[in-house]
Short mmCIF file of C-alpha atoms in Angstrom, two decimals:
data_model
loop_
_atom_site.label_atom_id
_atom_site.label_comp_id
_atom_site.label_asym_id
_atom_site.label_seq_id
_atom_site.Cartn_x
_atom_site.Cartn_y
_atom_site.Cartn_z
CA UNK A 1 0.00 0.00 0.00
CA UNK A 2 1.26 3.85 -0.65
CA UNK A 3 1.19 6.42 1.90
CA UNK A 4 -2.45 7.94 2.23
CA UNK A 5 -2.95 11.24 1.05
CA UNK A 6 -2.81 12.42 4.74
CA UNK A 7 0.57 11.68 5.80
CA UNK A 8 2.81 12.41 3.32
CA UNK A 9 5.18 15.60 3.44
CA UNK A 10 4.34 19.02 2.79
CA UNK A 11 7.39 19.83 1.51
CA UNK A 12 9.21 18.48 -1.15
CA UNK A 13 11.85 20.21 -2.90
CA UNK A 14 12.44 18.51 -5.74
CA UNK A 15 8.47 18.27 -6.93
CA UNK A 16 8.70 22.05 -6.10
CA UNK A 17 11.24 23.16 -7.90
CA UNK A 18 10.17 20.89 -11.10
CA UNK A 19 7.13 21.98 -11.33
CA UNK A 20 7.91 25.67 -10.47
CA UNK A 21 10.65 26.40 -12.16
CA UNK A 22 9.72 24.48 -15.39
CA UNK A 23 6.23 26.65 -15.62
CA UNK A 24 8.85 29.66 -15.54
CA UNK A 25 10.68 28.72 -18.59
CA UNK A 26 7.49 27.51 -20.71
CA UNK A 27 5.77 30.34 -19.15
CA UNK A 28 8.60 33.14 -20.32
CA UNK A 29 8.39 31.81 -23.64
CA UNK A 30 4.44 31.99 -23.83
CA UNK A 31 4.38 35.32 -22.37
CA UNK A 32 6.97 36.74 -24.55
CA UNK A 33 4.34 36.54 -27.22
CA UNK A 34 2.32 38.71 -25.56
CA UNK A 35 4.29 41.68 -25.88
CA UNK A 36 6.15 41.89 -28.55
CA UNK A 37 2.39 41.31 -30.41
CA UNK A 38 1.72 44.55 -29.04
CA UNK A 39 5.43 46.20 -29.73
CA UNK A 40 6.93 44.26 -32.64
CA UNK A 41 4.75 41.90 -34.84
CA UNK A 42 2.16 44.61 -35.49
CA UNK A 43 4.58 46.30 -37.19
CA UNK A 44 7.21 43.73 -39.10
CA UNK A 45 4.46 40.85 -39.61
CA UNK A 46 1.57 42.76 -39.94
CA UNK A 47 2.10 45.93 -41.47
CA UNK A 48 -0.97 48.34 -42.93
CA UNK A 49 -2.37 51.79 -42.45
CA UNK A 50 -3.58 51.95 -38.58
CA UNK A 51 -1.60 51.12 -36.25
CA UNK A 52 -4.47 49.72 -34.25
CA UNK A 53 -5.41 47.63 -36.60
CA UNK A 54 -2.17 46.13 -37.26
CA UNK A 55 -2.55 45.45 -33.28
CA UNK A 56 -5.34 43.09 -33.50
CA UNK A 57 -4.27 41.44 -36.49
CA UNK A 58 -1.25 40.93 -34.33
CA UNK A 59 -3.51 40.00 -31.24
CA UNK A 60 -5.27 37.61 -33.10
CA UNK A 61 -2.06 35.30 -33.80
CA UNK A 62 -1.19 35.49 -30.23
CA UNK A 63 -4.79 34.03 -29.52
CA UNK A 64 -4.20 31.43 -32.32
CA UNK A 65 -1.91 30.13 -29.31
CA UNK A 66 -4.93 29.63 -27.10
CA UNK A 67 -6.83 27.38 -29.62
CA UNK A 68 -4.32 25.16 -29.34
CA UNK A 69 -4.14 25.26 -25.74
CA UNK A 70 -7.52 22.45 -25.80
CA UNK A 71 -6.22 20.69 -28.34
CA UNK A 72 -2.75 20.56 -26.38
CA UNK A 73 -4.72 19.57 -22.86
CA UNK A 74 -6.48 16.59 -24.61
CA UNK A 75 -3.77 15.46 -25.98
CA UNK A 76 -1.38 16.00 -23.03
CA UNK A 77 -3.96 15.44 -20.68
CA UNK A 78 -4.87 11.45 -22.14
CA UNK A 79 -1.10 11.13 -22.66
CA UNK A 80 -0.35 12.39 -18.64
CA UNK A 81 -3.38 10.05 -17.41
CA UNK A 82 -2.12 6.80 -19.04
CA UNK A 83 1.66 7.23 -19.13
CA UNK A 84 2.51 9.83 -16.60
CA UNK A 85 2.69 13.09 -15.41
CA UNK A 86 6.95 13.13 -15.65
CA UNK A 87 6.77 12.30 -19.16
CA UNK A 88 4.46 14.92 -20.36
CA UNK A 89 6.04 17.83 -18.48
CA UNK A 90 9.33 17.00 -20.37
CA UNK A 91 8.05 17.64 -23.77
CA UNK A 92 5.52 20.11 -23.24
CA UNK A 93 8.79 22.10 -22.11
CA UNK A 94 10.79 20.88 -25.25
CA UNK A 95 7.91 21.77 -27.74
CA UNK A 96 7.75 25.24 -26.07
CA UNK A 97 11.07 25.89 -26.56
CA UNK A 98 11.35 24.53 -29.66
CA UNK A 99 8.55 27.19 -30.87
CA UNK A 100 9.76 30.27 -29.30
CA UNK A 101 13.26 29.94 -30.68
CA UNK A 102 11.90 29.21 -33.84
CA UNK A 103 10.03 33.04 -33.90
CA UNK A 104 13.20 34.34 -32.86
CA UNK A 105 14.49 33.22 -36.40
CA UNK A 106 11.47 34.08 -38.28
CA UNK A 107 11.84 36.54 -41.12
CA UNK A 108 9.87 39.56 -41.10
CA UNK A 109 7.39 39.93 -44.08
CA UNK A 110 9.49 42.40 -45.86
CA UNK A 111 11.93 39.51 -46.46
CA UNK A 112 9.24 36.91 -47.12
CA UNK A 113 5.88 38.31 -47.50
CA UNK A 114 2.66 36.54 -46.76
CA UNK A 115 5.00 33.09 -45.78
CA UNK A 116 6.11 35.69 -42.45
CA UNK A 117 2.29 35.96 -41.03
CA UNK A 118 2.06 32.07 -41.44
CA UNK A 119 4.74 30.68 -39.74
CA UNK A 120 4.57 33.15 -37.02
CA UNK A 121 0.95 31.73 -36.71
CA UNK A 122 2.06 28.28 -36.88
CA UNK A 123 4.85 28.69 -34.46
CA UNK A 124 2.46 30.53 -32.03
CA UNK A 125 -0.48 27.83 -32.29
CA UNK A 126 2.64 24.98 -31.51
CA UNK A 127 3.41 27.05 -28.36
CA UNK A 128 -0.40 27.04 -27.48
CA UNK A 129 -0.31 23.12 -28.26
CA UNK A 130 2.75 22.78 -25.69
CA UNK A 131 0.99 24.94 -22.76
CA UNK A 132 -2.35 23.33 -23.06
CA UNK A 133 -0.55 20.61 -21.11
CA UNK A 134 2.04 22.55 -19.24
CA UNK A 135 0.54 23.82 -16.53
CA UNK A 136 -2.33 21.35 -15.98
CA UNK A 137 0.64 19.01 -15.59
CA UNK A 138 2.35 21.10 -13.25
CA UNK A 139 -0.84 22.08 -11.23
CA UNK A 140 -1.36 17.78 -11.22
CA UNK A 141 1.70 16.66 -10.35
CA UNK A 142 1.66 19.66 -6.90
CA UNK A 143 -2.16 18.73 -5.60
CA UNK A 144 -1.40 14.99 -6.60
CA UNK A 145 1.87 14.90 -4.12
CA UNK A 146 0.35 17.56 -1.60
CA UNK A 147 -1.63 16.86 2.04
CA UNK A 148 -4.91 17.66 2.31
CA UNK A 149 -4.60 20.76 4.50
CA UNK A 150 -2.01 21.95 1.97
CA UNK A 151 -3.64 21.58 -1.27
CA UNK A 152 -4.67 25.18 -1.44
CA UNK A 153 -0.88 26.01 -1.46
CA UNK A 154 1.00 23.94 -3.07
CA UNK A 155 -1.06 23.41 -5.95
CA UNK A 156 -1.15 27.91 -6.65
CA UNK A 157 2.85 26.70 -7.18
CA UNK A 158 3.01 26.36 -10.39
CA UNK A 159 1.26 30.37 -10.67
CA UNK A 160 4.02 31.16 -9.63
CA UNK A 161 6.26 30.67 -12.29
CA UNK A 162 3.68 31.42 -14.83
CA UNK A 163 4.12 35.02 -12.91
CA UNK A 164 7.87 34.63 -12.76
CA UNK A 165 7.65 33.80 -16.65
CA UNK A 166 6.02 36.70 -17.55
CA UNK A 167 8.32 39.04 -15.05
CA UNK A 168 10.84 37.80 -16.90
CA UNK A 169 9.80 38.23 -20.32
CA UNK A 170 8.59 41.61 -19.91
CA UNK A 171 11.90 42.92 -18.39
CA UNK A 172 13.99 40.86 -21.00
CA UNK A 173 11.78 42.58 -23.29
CA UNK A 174 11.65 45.94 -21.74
CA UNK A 175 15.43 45.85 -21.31
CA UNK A 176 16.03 45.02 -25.06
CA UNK A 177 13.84 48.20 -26.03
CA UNK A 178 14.85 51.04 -23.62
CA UNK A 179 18.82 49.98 -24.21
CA UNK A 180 18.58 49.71 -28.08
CA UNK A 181 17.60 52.49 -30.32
CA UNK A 182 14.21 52.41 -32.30
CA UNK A 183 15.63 50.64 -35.16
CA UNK A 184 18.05 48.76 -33.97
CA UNK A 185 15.23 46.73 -31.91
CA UNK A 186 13.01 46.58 -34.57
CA UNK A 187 15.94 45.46 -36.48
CA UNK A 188 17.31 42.59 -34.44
CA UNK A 189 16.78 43.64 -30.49
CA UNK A 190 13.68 42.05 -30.30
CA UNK A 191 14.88 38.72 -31.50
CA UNK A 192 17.64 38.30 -28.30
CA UNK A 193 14.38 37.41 -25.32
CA UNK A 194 13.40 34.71 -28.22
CA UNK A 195 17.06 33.11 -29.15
CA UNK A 196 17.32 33.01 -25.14
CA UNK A 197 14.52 30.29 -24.63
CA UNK A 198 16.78 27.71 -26.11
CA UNK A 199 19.00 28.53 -22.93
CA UNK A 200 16.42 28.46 -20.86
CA UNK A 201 14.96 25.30 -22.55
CA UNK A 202 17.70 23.28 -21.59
CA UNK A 203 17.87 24.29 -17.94
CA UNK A 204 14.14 23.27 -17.30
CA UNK A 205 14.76 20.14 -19.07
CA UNK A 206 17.70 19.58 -16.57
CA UNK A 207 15.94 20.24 -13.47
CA UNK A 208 12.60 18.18 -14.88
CA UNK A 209 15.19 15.28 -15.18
CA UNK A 210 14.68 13.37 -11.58
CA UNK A 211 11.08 13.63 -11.19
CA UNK A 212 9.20 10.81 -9.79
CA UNK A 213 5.27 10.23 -10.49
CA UNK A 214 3.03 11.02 -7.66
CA UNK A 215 2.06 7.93 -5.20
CA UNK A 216 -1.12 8.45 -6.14
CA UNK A 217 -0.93 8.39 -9.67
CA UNK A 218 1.19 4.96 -9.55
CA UNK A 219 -1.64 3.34 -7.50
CA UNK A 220 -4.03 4.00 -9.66
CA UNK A 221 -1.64 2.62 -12.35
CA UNK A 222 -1.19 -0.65 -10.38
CA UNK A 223 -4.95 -0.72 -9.87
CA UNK A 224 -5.64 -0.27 -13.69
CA UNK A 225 -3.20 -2.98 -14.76
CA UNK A 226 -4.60 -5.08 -12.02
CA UNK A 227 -8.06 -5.05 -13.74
CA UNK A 228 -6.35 -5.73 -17.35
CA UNK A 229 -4.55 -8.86 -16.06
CA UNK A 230 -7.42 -10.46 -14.43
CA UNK A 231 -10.20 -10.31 -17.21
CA UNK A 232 -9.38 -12.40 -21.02
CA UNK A 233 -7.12 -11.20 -23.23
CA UNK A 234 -9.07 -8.74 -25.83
CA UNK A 235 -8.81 -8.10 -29.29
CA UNK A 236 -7.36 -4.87 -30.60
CA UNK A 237 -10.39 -2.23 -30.21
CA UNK A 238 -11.27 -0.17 -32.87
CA UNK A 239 -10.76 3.66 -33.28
CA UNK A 240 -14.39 4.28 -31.88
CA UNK A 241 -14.24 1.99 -29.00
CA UNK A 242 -10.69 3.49 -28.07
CA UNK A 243 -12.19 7.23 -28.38
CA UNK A 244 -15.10 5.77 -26.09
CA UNK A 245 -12.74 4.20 -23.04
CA UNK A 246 -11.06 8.07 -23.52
CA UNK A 247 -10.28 9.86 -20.58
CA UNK A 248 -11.58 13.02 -22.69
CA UNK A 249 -15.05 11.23 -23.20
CA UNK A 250 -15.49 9.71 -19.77
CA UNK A 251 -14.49 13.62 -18.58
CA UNK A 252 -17.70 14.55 -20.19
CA UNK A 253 -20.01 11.45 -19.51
CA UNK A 254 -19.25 11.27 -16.05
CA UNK A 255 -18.69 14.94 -14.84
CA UNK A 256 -20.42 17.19 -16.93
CA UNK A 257 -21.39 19.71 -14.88
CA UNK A 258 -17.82 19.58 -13.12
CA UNK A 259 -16.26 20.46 -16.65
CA UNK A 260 -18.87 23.11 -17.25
CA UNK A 261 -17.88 24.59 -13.76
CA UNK A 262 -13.95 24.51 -14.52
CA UNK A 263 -14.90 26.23 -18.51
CA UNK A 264 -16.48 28.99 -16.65
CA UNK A 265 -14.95 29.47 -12.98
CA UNK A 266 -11.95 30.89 -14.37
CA UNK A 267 -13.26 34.03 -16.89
CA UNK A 268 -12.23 37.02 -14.40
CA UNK A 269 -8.92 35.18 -13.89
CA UNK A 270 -8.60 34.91 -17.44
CA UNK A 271 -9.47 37.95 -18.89
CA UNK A 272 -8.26 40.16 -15.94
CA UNK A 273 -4.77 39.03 -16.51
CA UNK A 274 -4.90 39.28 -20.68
CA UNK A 275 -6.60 42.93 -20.18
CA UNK A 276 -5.02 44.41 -17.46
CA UNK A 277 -1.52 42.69 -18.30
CA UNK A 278 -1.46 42.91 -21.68
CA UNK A 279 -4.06 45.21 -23.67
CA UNK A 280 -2.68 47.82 -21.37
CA UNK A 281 -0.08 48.31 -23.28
CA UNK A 282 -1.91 48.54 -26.76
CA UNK A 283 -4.29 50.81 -24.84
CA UNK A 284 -1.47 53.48 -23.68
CA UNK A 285 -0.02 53.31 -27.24
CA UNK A 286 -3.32 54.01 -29.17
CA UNK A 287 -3.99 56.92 -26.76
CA UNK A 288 -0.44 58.01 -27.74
CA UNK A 289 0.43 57.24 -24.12
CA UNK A 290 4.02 56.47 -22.22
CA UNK A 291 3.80 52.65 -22.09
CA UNK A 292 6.79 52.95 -19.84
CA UNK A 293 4.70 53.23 -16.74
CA UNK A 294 3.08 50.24 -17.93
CA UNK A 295 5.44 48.10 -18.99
CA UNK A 296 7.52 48.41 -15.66
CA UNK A 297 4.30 47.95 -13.45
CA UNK A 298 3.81 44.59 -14.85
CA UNK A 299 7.32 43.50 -14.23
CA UNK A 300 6.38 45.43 -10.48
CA UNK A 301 3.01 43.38 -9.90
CA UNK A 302 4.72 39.97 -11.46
CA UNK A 303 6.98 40.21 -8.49
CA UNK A 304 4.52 40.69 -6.01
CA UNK A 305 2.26 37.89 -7.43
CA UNK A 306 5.46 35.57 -6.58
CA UNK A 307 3.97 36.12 -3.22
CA UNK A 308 0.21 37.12 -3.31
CA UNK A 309 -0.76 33.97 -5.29
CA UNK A 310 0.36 31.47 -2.96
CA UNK A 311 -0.86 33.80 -0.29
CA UNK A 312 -4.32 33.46 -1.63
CA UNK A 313 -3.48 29.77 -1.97
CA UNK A 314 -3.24 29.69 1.63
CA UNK A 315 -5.93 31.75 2.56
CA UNK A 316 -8.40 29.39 0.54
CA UNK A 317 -6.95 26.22 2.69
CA UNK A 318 -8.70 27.92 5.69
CA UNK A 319 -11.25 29.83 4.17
CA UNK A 320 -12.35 27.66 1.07
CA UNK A 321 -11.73 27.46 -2.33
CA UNK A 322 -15.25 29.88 -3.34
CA UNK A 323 -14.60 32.47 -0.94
CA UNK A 324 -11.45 33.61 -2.29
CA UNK A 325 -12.78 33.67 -5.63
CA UNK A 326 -15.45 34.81 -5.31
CA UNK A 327 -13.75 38.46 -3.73
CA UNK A 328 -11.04 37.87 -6.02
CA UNK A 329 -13.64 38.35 -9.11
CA UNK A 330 -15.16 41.25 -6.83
CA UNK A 331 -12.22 43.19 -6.45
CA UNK A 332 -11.83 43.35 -10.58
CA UNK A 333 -14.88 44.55 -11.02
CA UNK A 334 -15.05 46.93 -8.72
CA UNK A 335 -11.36 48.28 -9.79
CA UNK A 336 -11.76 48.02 -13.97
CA UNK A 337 -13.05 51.72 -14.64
CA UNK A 338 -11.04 53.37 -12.29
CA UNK A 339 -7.89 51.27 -13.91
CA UNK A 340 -7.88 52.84 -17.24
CA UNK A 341 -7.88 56.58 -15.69
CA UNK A 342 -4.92 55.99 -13.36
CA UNK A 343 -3.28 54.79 -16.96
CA UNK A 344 -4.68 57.71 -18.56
CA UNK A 345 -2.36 59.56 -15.86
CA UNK A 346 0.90 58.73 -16.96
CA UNK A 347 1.92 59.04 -13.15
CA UNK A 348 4.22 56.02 -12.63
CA UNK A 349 3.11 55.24 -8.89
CA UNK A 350 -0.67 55.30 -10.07
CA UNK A 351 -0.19 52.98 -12.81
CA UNK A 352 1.43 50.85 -10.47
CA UNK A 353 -1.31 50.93 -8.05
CA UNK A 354 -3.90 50.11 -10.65
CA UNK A 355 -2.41 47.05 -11.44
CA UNK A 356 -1.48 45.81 -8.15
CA UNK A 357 -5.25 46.21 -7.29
CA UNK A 358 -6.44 44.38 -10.24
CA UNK A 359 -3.50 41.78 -10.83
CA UNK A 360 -1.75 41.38 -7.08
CA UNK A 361 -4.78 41.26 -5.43
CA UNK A 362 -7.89 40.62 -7.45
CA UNK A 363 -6.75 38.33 -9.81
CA UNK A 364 -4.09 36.82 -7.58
CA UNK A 365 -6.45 35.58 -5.38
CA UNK A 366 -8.58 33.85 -8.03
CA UNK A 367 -5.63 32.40 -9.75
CA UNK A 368 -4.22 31.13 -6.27
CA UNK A 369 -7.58 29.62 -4.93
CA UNK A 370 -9.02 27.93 -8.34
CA UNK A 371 -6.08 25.25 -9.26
CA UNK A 372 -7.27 23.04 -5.57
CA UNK A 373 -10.40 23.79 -6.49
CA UNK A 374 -10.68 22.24 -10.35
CA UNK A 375 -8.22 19.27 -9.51
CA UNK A 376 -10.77 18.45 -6.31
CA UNK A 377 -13.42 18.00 -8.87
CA UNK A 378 -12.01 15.27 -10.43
CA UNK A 379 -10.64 11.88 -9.33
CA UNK A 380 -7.34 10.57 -10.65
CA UNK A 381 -8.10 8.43 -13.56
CA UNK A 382 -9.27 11.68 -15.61
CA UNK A 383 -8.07 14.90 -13.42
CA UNK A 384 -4.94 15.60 -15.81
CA UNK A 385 -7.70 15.56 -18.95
CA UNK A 386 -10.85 16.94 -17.42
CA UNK A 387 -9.14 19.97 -16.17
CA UNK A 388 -6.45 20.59 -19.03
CA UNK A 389 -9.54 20.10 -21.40
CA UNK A 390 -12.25 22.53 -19.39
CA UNK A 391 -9.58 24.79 -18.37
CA UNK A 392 -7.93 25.53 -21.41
CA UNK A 393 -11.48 25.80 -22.87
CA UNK A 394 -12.12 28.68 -20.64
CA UNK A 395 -8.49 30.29 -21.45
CA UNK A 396 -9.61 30.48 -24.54
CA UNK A 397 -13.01 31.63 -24.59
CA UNK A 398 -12.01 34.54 -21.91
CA UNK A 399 -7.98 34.94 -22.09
CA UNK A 400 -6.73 34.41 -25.35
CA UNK A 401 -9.37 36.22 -27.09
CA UNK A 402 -9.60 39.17 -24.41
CA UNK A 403 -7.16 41.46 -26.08
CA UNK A 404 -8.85 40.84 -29.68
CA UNK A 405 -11.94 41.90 -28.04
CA UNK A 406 -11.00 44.30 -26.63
CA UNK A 407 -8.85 46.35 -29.22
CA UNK A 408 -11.79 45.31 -31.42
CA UNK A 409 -14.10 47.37 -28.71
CA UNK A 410 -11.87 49.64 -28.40
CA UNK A 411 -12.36 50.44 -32.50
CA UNK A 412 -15.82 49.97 -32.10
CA UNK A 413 -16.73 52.60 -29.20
CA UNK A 414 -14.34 55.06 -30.79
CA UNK A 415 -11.26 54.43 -28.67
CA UNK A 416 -13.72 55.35 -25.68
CA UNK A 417 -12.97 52.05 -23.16
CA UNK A 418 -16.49 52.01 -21.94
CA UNK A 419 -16.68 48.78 -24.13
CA UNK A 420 -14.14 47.00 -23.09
CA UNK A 421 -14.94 47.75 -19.07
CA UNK A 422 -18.45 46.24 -20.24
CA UNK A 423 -16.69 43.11 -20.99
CA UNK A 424 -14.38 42.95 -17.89
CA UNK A 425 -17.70 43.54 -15.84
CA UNK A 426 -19.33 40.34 -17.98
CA UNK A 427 -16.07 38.08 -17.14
CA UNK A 428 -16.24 38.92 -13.32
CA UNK A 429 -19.98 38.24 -13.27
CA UNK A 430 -19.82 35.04 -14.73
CA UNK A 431 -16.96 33.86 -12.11
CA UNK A 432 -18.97 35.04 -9.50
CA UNK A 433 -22.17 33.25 -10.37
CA UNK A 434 -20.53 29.93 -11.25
CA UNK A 435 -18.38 29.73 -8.23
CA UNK A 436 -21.30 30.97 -5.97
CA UNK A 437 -23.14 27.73 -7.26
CA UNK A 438 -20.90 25.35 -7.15
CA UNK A 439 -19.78 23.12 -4.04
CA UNK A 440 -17.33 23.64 -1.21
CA UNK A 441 -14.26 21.41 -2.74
CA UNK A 442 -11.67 22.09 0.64
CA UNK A 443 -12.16 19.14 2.16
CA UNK A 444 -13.05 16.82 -0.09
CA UNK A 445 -10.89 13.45 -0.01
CA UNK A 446 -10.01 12.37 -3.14
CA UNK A 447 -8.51 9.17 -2.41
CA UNK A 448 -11.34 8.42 -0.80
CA UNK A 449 -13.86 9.61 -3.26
CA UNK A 450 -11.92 7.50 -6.37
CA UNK A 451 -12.15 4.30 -4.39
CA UNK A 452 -15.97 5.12 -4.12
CA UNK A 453 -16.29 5.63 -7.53
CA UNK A 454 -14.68 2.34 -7.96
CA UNK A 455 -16.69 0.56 -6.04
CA UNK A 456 -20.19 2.00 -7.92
CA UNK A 457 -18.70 1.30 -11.23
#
């Protein structure tokens, strides 16, 4: 017998730093993306009369990524539930890096015209593929080897290098642009944060090297080859029978309203971070705004969500998972109006403030208290693929399109941002309603709960 859930250690350093520090280097690279879309590619790849349009044409390749963040948690997610967790986190990390090194290559489209738009796209939909399964993994493999009073925590982990990621990107990115002239980043500047991933590629690869599968995970393993060796031998199924015994299609059969939940829980998380983190920027430019101010407060808020996340994490381990959320959703859309005039501002410490009242503390606390709360829905046999599949269904519906939308609204209402604080209000409402309905998950024991499951089936 494995070590219940209850008594194993809190702290593990080497899960830790696998699963943290190997969401920074995927998450760097997928980050990257979102700024030079609004700095670079509307302007090399995309090039036409407005300069806002050339923005969401821009925008909409970087949300070509998040269609093929489902695709990439279905995959990943069937792959991670049969074979393992270990093995899926090592090649989501090597696809990512494989992509974002590949952009840095990528001739503009006044060297190769219309091919330049493509393969950016391409490259940016293979870097959506890869992170549909990164950080499901990572958020797996931290509940999955966590106690039950710790799950809160320790799964909000891997947050934090999706923060780190993107503290790093933007100041690689930042650095490259206030150091350089114009030209010379436009020229080749830009192309240095890219070429770096390959570096950083092959650390995360090195420190992903010794991790073991979760106890849990190899039980129910040992359980499922138990139940293969004792019935006959079968024939080879056919391609409908093996989509049927899918972990994808028993996600859906067996817990749809727990997918439905995850799709939806996660919109002010989602589009929060997307609008606040990155639209910003494109907002301050169109308005012929410093995006200085901006720029830096990001890197200034990713450093304090290093902290606030797994704060939040915390909290919802005593409070419970909905609570947390729930205010977290409040507190954005309460704070989206007012965000835009401190921007409007150009006062460095105001800017600042803005977003670490939307990012550090509202969204924080609904990205630190909604991993737990997904992977609690779910037993083992399907949690890597029910909540890579719901969750990067929701990413997509509310984060990678959020920019489009709103530069689109932006256009629309006549670069007024009523619109697009419309939409924030929508996202917040419809985390709000859909965590208010759903259960408690804190202490729910899911060891407990799979061998029930067993049993009825």
């Amino acid at each position: 017998m494995g070590t219940p859930g209850r008594q194993r250690s809190a702290f593990q350093p080497r899960v830790i730093a696998a699963g943290v520090l190997g969401t920074t280097v995927e998450w760097y690279d997928f980050a990257l993306y979102a700024t030079a879309a609004s700095l670079v590619f509307n302007k090399l790849y995309f090039p036409g009369g407005d300069p806002l349009v050339g923005t969401i044409a821009a925008f909409g390749t970087f949300a070509i990524g998040f269609l093929g963040r489902p695709l990439g948690g279905a995959y990943f997610g069937e792959l991670g539930d049969r074979k393992g967790r270990k093995h899926v986190l090592v090649l989501t990390l090597l696809l990512m890096g494989i992509a974002t090194t590949g952009i840095g290559l990528l001739p503009t489209y006044e060297a190769i015209g219309f091919a330049a738009p493509f393969l950016l796209t391409l490259l940016r939909f293979v870097q959506g593929f890869a992170a549909g399964g990164e950080k499901t993994g990572a958020l797996v493999l931290m509940f999955e080897t966590a106690p039950t009073r710790s799950r809160g925590l320790l799964a909000s982990l891997p947050a934090i290098g999706t923060g780190a990621g993107s503290l790093f990107s933007t100041g690689a990115m930042a650095l490259a642009s206030t150091t350089l002239s114009e030209q010379a980043f436009l020229d080749w500047g830009w192309r240095v944060p890219f070429l770096f991933s390959a570096v950083l590629t092959l650390f995360g690869l090195w420190v992903r090297r010794s991790l073991e599968e979760p106890e849990e995970f190899r039980r129910e393993l040992r359980r499922q080859a138990a139940e293969r060796g004792a019935g006959p031998e079968s024939p080879r199924p056919s391609w409908r029978e093996r989509l049927a015994q899918s972990r994808f299609v028993e996600s859906w059969r067996k817990y749809p309203k727990e997918m439905i939940i995850v799709i939806c829980a996660g919109a002010a998380e989602n589009c929060g971070y997307y609008v606040f983190g990155t639209f910003s920027v494109a907002y301050a430019e169109d308005a012929g705004l410093s995006t200085g101010p901006v720029l830096t407060g990001v890197m200034f808020v990713s450093a304090v969500k290093l902290v606030s996340v797994p704060l939040f994490g915390a909290l919802s381990d005593r409070w419970g998972r909905r609570p947390v959320s729930i205010l977290g959703a409040a507190v954005m859309a309460i704070a989206c109006y007012p965000f835009f005039l401190m921007v409007d501002t150009e006062i460095a410490w105001l800017v600042w403030l803005a977003l670490l009242i939307t990012l550090g503390i509202g969204q924080s606390a609904v990205l630190g208290s909604q991993p737990a709360f997904f992977a609690e829905l779910f037993t083992t046999k399907v949690r890597f693929t029910a909540v890579g599949v719901a969750n990067n269904i929701g990413t997509v519906l509310t984060g990678g399109l959020a920019p489009v939308v709103a530069s689109a609204l932006l256009l629309w209402f006549d670069h007024n941002i009523i619109g697009v604080v419309i939409f924030l209000l929508a996202t917040c409402a419809i985390t709000v309603v859909t965590v208010a309905v759903a259960r408690e998950t804190r202490e729910t024991d899911v060891l407990a709960r799979s061998s029930a499951e067993r049993a009825i089936n």
